[in-house]
């Protein structure tokens, strides 16, 4: 039906409604995130209103990517309720057009929005998340704040007889530069032989270069040094892969990132979950549209719309919670990533289809 005049009209209504939703929600998210960013970082050295606006703009695609499934539910409900109130669906159904015919433009629209999110929004989101994290780390370093960032790397390395644990409050340059570092070196009996607190640690060829170091040995007076070196057999590629967060990797690069991480022996469950989650996104939006159709197709006037809207909200919330939970299980390895991601999508699609079949075909 998408190629008929009526199909194109429904498709156009869906896309226009989706654009208005995206514009309005983006504005709300931008204002809310900018307010939160200003509250947390206004005291940092280097922070200005313009840089705060820039960081918020870079973070916006990631937030949009996360709420697109729920947003597609409300887009579908809004379009169908509006068509019902204007009697357009009533006339369409009276003309003998089945529900599957006039719902197909909305399904195709949802699928195309999913593809746009996958190929356009996701790369922007990954890039923006990397850049915003780098900006925040540089502000924290300049301000010399003791608060930790959202992600705290801890690395254990065993090089010969040296057993060392390195922790940091933040990192830059893809993990090869650690900020606000603490290094614990253990003896053969597993006791702490040396603690080194440093402002930064840079991974060089065969060693970590520490700067502005305070060394503490058991029973000795602390000693300050400008620089110090800690031997390591870690490679820059390993650090970059081990500290890579799924949200900072674009869909196009996830397959390669998974293969490289496996070659280093790094767990890849989180990356695999992210890959399947993005791959299933267009189908998930279709499932959301079908669920929207199940609660919005019946003719309703203003007094009846409250129950319709409430039903859609509850359906979307339940599906969102289930999706988040199973993704967490997949990332932790409790459930295979493929199963964790695709089962809710398949169940939601089958549920929407089944309810529509029951409503329309008995």
Coordinates of C-alpha atoms in Angstrom, one line a residue:
X1 CA 0.0 0.0 0.0
X2 CA 3.0 2.3 0.4
X3 CA 3.0 2.9 -3.4
X4 CA -0.7 4.1 -3.4
X5 CA -1.8 7.7 -2.9
X6 CA -3.3 6.7 0.5
X7 CA -0.2 4.8 1.5
X8 CA 2.0 7.8 0.7
X9 CA -0.3 10.1 2.7
X10 CA -0.1 7.8 5.7
X11 CA 3.7 7.5 5.3
X12 CA 4.1 11.3 5.1
X13 CA 2.0 11.8 8.2
X14 CA 4.1 9.4 10.1
X15 CA 7.4 11.0 9.0
X16 CA 6.2 14.5 9.8
X17 CA 5.0 13.5 13.2
X18 CA 8.3 11.7 13.9
X19 CA 10.3 14.8 12.9
X20 CA 8.2 17.0 15.2
X21 CA 8.6 14.5 18.1
X22 CA 12.4 14.3 17.5
X23 CA 12.6 18.1 17.4
X24 CA 10.6 18.6 20.6
X25 CA 12.3 15.8 22.6
X26 CA 15.7 16.9 21.4
X27 CA 15.0 20.4 22.7
X28 CA 13.9 19.1 26.1
X29 CA 16.9 16.7 26.4
X30 CA 19.3 19.5 25.4
X31 CA 17.9 21.9 28.1
X32 CA 17.9 19.2 30.8
X33 CA 21.3 17.8 30.0
X34 CA 22.9 21.3 29.8
X35 CA 21.4 22.2 33.2
X36 CA 22.9 19.0 34.7
X37 CA 26.3 19.5 33.0
X38 CA 26.4 23.1 34.3
X39 CA 25.6 21.9 37.8
X40 CA 28.3 19.3 37.8
X41 CA 31.1 21.1 36.0
X42 CA 30.7 24.8 36.4
X43 CA 33.5 24.9 38.9
X44 CA 36.0 23.1 36.7
X45 CA 38.9 25.0 35.2
X46 CA 38.2 25.5 31.5
X47 CA 34.5 25.2 31.7
X48 CA 32.5 28.0 30.0
X49 CA 28.9 28.3 28.8
X50 CA 30.0 27.7 25.2
X51 CA 31.9 24.6 26.1
X52 CA 29.0 23.3 28.1
X53 CA 26.7 23.8 25.2
X54 CA 29.2 22.0 22.9
X55 CA 29.4 19.1 25.3
X56 CA 25.6 18.8 25.6
X57 CA 25.3 18.9 21.8
X58 CA 27.9 16.1 21.5
X59 CA 26.0 14.0 24.1
X60 CA 22.6 14.5 22.5
X61 CA 22.8 11.8 19.8
X62 CA 23.6 9.1 22.4
X63 CA 20.6 10.0 24.5
X64 CA 18.4 10.1 21.4
X65 CA 19.6 6.7 20.4
X66 CA 18.7 5.3 23.8
X67 CA 15.1 6.7 23.7
X68 CA 14.3 6.1 20.1
X69 CA 12.4 2.8 20.8
X70 CA 10.1 4.3 23.4
X71 CA 9.7 7.4 21.2
X72 CA 8.6 5.3 18.2
X73 CA 5.8 3.9 20.4
X74 CA 4.4 7.4 21.1
X75 CA 4.9 8.5 17.4
X76 CA 2.8 5.5 16.3
X77 CA 0.1 6.1 18.9
X78 CA -0.1 9.9 18.1
X79 CA -0.5 9.3 14.3
X80 CA -3.1 6.6 14.7
X81 CA -5.1 8.5 17.3
X82 CA -5.1 11.6 15.1
X83 CA -6.2 9.7 12.1
X84 CA -9.0 8.1 14.1
X85 CA -10.3 11.4 15.4
X86 CA -10.5 12.8 11.9
X87 CA -12.4 9.7 10.8
X88 CA -9.7 8.9 8.2
X89 CA -9.1 5.4 9.5
X90 CA -12.9 4.9 9.8
X91 CA -13.3 5.7 6.1
X92 CA -10.2 3.6 5.2
X93 CA -11.6 0.6 6.9
X94 CA -15.1 1.1 5.6
X95 CA -13.5 1.0 2.1
X96 CA -12.4 -2.6 2.7
X97 CA -8.7 -1.9 3.3
X98 CA -7.3 -4.3 5.9
X99 CA -5.4 -3.3 9.0
X100 CA -2.2 -4.8 7.5
X101 CA -2.4 -2.6 4.5
X102 CA -2.8 0.7 6.2
X103 CA -0.4 -0.1 9.0
X104 CA 2.3 -1.0 6.5
X105 CA 3.3 2.7 5.8
X106 CA 3.8 3.2 9.6
X107 CA 5.9 0.0 9.8
X108 CA 8.1 1.0 6.9
X109 CA 8.5 4.4 8.4
X110 CA 9.6 2.9 11.7
X111 CA 12.0 0.6 10.0
X112 CA 13.6 3.5 8.0
X113 CA 13.9 5.5 11.3
X114 CA 15.7 2.5 12.8
X115 CA 18.1 2.4 9.8
X116 CA 18.7 6.2 10.1
X117 CA 19.5 5.7 13.8
X118 CA 21.8 2.9 13.0
X119 CA 23.8 4.5 10.2
X120 CA 23.6 8.2 11.1
X121 CA 22.8 8.8 14.7
X122 CA 24.9 6.0 16.1
X123 CA 28.3 7.1 14.6
X124 CA 27.6 10.6 15.8
X125 CA 26.7 9.3 19.3
X126 CA 29.9 7.2 19.5
X127 CA 32.1 10.2 18.4
X128 CA 30.2 12.6 20.7
X129 CA 30.6 10.3 23.7
X130 CA 34.3 9.9 23.1
X131 CA 34.9 13.7 22.7
X132 CA 32.7 14.7 25.7
X133 CA 34.5 12.1 27.9
X134 CA 37.8 13.6 26.8
X135 CA 36.6 17.1 27.5
X136 CA 35.4 16.2 31.0
X137 CA 38.7 14.4 31.8
X138 CA 40.8 17.4 30.7
X139 CA 38.6 19.7 32.9
X140 CA 39.1 17.4 35.9
X141 CA 42.8 17.2 35.3
X142 CA 43.1 21.0 35.1
X143 CA 41.0 21.5 38.2
X144 CA 42.9 18.7 40.1
X145 CA 39.6 17.4 41.4
X146 CA 39.6 14.3 43.6
X147 CA 36.2 13.1 42.3
X148 CA 36.3 10.2 40.1
X149 CA 34.8 10.1 36.6
X150 CA 32.0 7.8 35.7
X151 CA 34.4 5.1 34.5
X152 CA 37.4 4.2 36.6
X153 CA 40.0 2.0 35.0
X154 CA 42.0 -0.6 37.1
X155 CA 44.7 -2.6 35.3
X156 CA 46.7 -5.5 36.7
X157 CA 50.0 -6.3 35.0
X158 CA 52.4 -9.1 35.7
X159 CA 55.8 -8.5 34.1
X160 CA 58.4 -11.0 35.1
X161 CA 58.6 -11.0 38.9
X162 CA 56.7 -7.6 39.1
X163 CA 53.1 -7.8 40.1
X164 CA 51.5 -4.3 39.8
X165 CA 48.0 -2.9 40.0
X166 CA 47.4 0.5 38.5
X167 CA 44.3 2.6 39.1
X168 CA 43.2 6.0 37.8
X169 CA 40.3 8.4 38.2
X170 CA 40.0 9.1 34.5
X171 CA 41.9 8.5 31.3
X172 CA 42.7 10.2 28.0
X173 CA 44.2 9.3 24.6
X174 CA 42.2 6.1 24.5
X175 CA 43.6 4.8 27.8
X176 CA 47.3 5.4 27.2
X177 CA 47.3 8.5 29.4
X178 CA 45.9 7.9 32.9
X179 CA 45.0 10.8 35.2
X180 CA 45.3 10.9 39.1
X181 CA 47.1 7.6 39.2
X182 CA 47.8 5.2 42.1
X183 CA 50.2 2.3 41.6
X184 CA 50.6 -0.7 44.0
X185 CA 53.6 -2.9 43.6
X186 CA 53.6 -6.3 45.4
X187 CA 56.5 -8.5 46.6
X188 CA 56.7 -12.2 46.1
X189 CA 54.6 -12.8 49.2
X190 CA 51.7 -10.7 47.9
X191 CA 52.3 -7.8 50.2
X192 CA 52.4 -4.2 49.1
X193 CA 56.1 -3.2 48.6
X194 CA 55.5 0.2 47.1
X195 CA 52.7 2.7 46.6
X196 CA 53.1 5.5 44.0
X197 CA 50.6 8.3 43.7
X198 CA 51.1 10.3 40.5
X199 CA 49.4 13.1 38.6
X200 CA 49.6 11.2 35.3
X201 CA 50.9 8.0 33.8
X202 CA 51.8 7.7 30.2
X203 CA 52.2 4.3 28.5
X204 CA 55.5 4.3 26.7
X205 CA 57.4 1.4 25.0
X206 CA 57.9 -1.0 27.8
X207 CA 57.1 1.2 30.8
X208 CA 54.7 3.6 32.4
X209 CA 56.1 7.1 32.8
X210 CA 54.8 8.6 36.0
X211 CA 54.9 12.4 36.7
X212 CA 54.7 14.3 40.0
X213 CA 55.1 11.1 42.0
X214 CA 54.8 10.5 45.7
X215 CA 56.3 7.2 46.7
X216 CA 55.4 5.3 50.0
X217 CA 57.3 2.2 51.2
X218 CA 56.4 0.4 54.4
X219 CA 58.3 1.8 57.3
X220 CA 60.0 4.6 55.3
X221 CA 59.5 8.3 54.9
X222 CA 57.5 9.2 51.7
X223 CA 59.6 10.5 48.8
X224 CA 58.6 12.9 46.1
X225 CA 60.0 12.5 42.6
X226 CA 59.4 14.5 39.4
X227 CA 59.2 11.3 37.3
X228 CA 59.3 7.5 37.8
X229 CA 59.1 4.5 35.6
X230 CA 57.1 1.3 36.1
X231 CA 58.0 -1.6 33.9
X232 CA 55.2 -3.2 31.8
X233 CA 54.7 -5.7 29.0
X234 CA 51.3 -4.1 28.1
X235 CA 50.9 -2.8 24.6
X236 CA 49.0 0.4 23.6
X237 CA 46.6 -1.7 21.5
X238 CA 45.7 -3.8 24.5
X239 CA 45.0 -0.8 26.7
X240 CA 42.9 0.8 24.0
X241 CA 40.8 -2.3 23.5
X242 CA 40.4 -3.2 27.2
X243 CA 39.2 0.4 28.1
X244 CA 36.9 0.8 25.1
X245 CA 33.3 1.3 26.1
X246 CA 30.5 0.0 23.9
X247 CA 28.8 3.4 23.7
X248 CA 32.0 4.9 22.2
X249 CA 32.3 2.4 19.3
X250 CA 30.3 3.0 16.1
X251 CA 28.2 0.2 14.7
X252 CA 30.6 0.0 11.6
X253 CA 33.6 -0.7 13.9
X254 CA 32.0 -3.1 16.4
X255 CA 32.7 -6.3 14.5
X256 CA 36.4 -5.4 14.1
X257 CA 36.6 -4.2 17.7
X258 CA 35.1 -7.6 18.9
X259 CA 37.7 -9.6 16.8
X260 CA 40.6 -7.5 18.0
X261 CA 39.5 -7.8 21.7
X262 CA 39.1 -11.5 21.4
X263 CA 42.7 -11.7 19.9
X264 CA 43.9 -10.0 23.1
X265 CA 41.9 -12.3 25.4
X266 CA 39.6 -9.4 26.5
X267 CA 36.0 -10.2 27.4
X268 CA 33.7 -9.1 24.6
X269 CA 30.2 -9.7 26.0
X270 CA 29.4 -6.0 26.4
X271 CA 30.6 -5.3 22.8
X272 CA 28.6 -8.2 21.4
X273 CA 25.5 -7.1 23.3
X274 CA 25.9 -3.6 21.9
X275 CA 26.3 -5.0 18.4
X276 CA 23.2 -7.1 18.5
X277 CA 21.2 -4.3 20.2
X278 CA 22.0 -1.9 17.3
X279 CA 21.4 -4.6 14.7
X280 CA 18.0 -5.4 16.1
X281 CA 17.0 -1.7 16.5
X282 CA 15.0 -1.4 13.2
X283 CA 13.0 -4.6 14.1
X284 CA 12.4 -3.2 17.6
X285 CA 10.9 0.0 16.2
X286 CA 8.6 -2.1 14.0
X287 CA 7.6 -4.1 17.2
X288 CA 6.9 -0.8 19.0
X289 CA 4.7 0.4 16.1
X290 CA 2.7 -2.8 16.1
X291 CA 2.1 -2.4 19.8
X292 CA 1.1 1.2 19.3
X293 CA -1.4 -0.1 16.6
X294 CA -2.9 -2.6 19.1
X295 CA -3.9 0.2 21.5
X296 CA -4.8 2.9 19.0
X297 CA -6.8 1.4 16.2
X298 CA -10.2 1.3 17.8
X299 CA -12.2 4.4 17.1
X300 CA -12.0 6.8 20.1
X301 CA -13.1 10.3 21.1
X302 CA -11.5 12.5 23.7
X303 CA -13.0 10.8 26.7
X304 CA -11.7 7.4 25.6
X305 CA -8.1 8.5 24.8
X306 CA -6.9 8.4 28.4
X307 CA -7.1 4.6 28.6
X308 CA -5.5 4.3 25.2
X309 CA -2.6 6.5 26.1
X310 CA -2.2 4.8 29.5
X311 CA -2.1 1.4 27.8
X312 CA 0.6 2.5 25.4
X313 CA 2.7 4.0 28.2
X314 CA 2.5 0.8 30.3
X315 CA 3.3 -1.4 27.3
X316 CA 6.3 0.8 26.3
X317 CA 7.6 0.9 29.9
X318 CA 7.3 -2.8 30.4
X319 CA 9.2 -3.5 27.1
X320 CA 11.8 -0.9 28.0
X321 CA 12.5 -2.5 31.4
X322 CA 12.7 -6.0 30.0
X323 CA 15.1 -4.8 27.3
X324 CA 17.4 -3.1 29.7
X325 CA 17.4 -6.0 32.1
X326 CA 18.2 -8.6 29.5
X327 CA 20.9 -6.4 28.0
X328 CA 22.5 -6.1 31.4
X329 CA 22.4 -9.9 31.6
X330 CA 24.0 -10.2 28.2
X331 CA 26.7 -7.7 29.0
X332 CA 27.6 -9.6 32.1
X333 CA 27.8 -12.9 30.4
X334 CA 24.9 -14.5 32.3
X335 CA 23.0 -14.9 29.0
X336 CA 24.4 -15.2 25.5
X337 CA 24.3 -11.7 24.0
X338 CA 22.4 -12.9 20.9
X339 CA 19.7 -14.4 23.0
X340 CA 19.6 -11.5 25.5
X341 CA 19.0 -8.9 22.7
X342 CA 16.8 -10.8 20.2
X343 CA 14.4 -12.6 22.5
X344 CA 12.6 -9.4 23.7
X345 CA 12.5 -8.1 20.1
X346 CA 11.0 -11.3 18.7
X347 CA 8.5 -11.6 21.6
X348 CA 7.4 -8.0 21.2
X349 CA 6.9 -8.4 17.4
X350 CA 5.0 -11.6 17.9
X351 CA 2.8 -10.1 20.6
X352 CA 1.9 -7.1 18.5
X353 CA 1.1 -9.3 15.5
X354 CA -0.9 -11.7 17.5
X355 CA -3.1 -9.0 19.1
X356 CA -3.7 -7.4 15.8
X357 CA -4.7 -10.7 14.3
X358 CA -7.1 -11.3 17.2
X359 CA -8.6 -7.8 16.9
X360 CA -9.0 -7.8 13.2
X361 CA -9.4 -11.4 12.1
X362 CA -10.8 -12.9 15.2

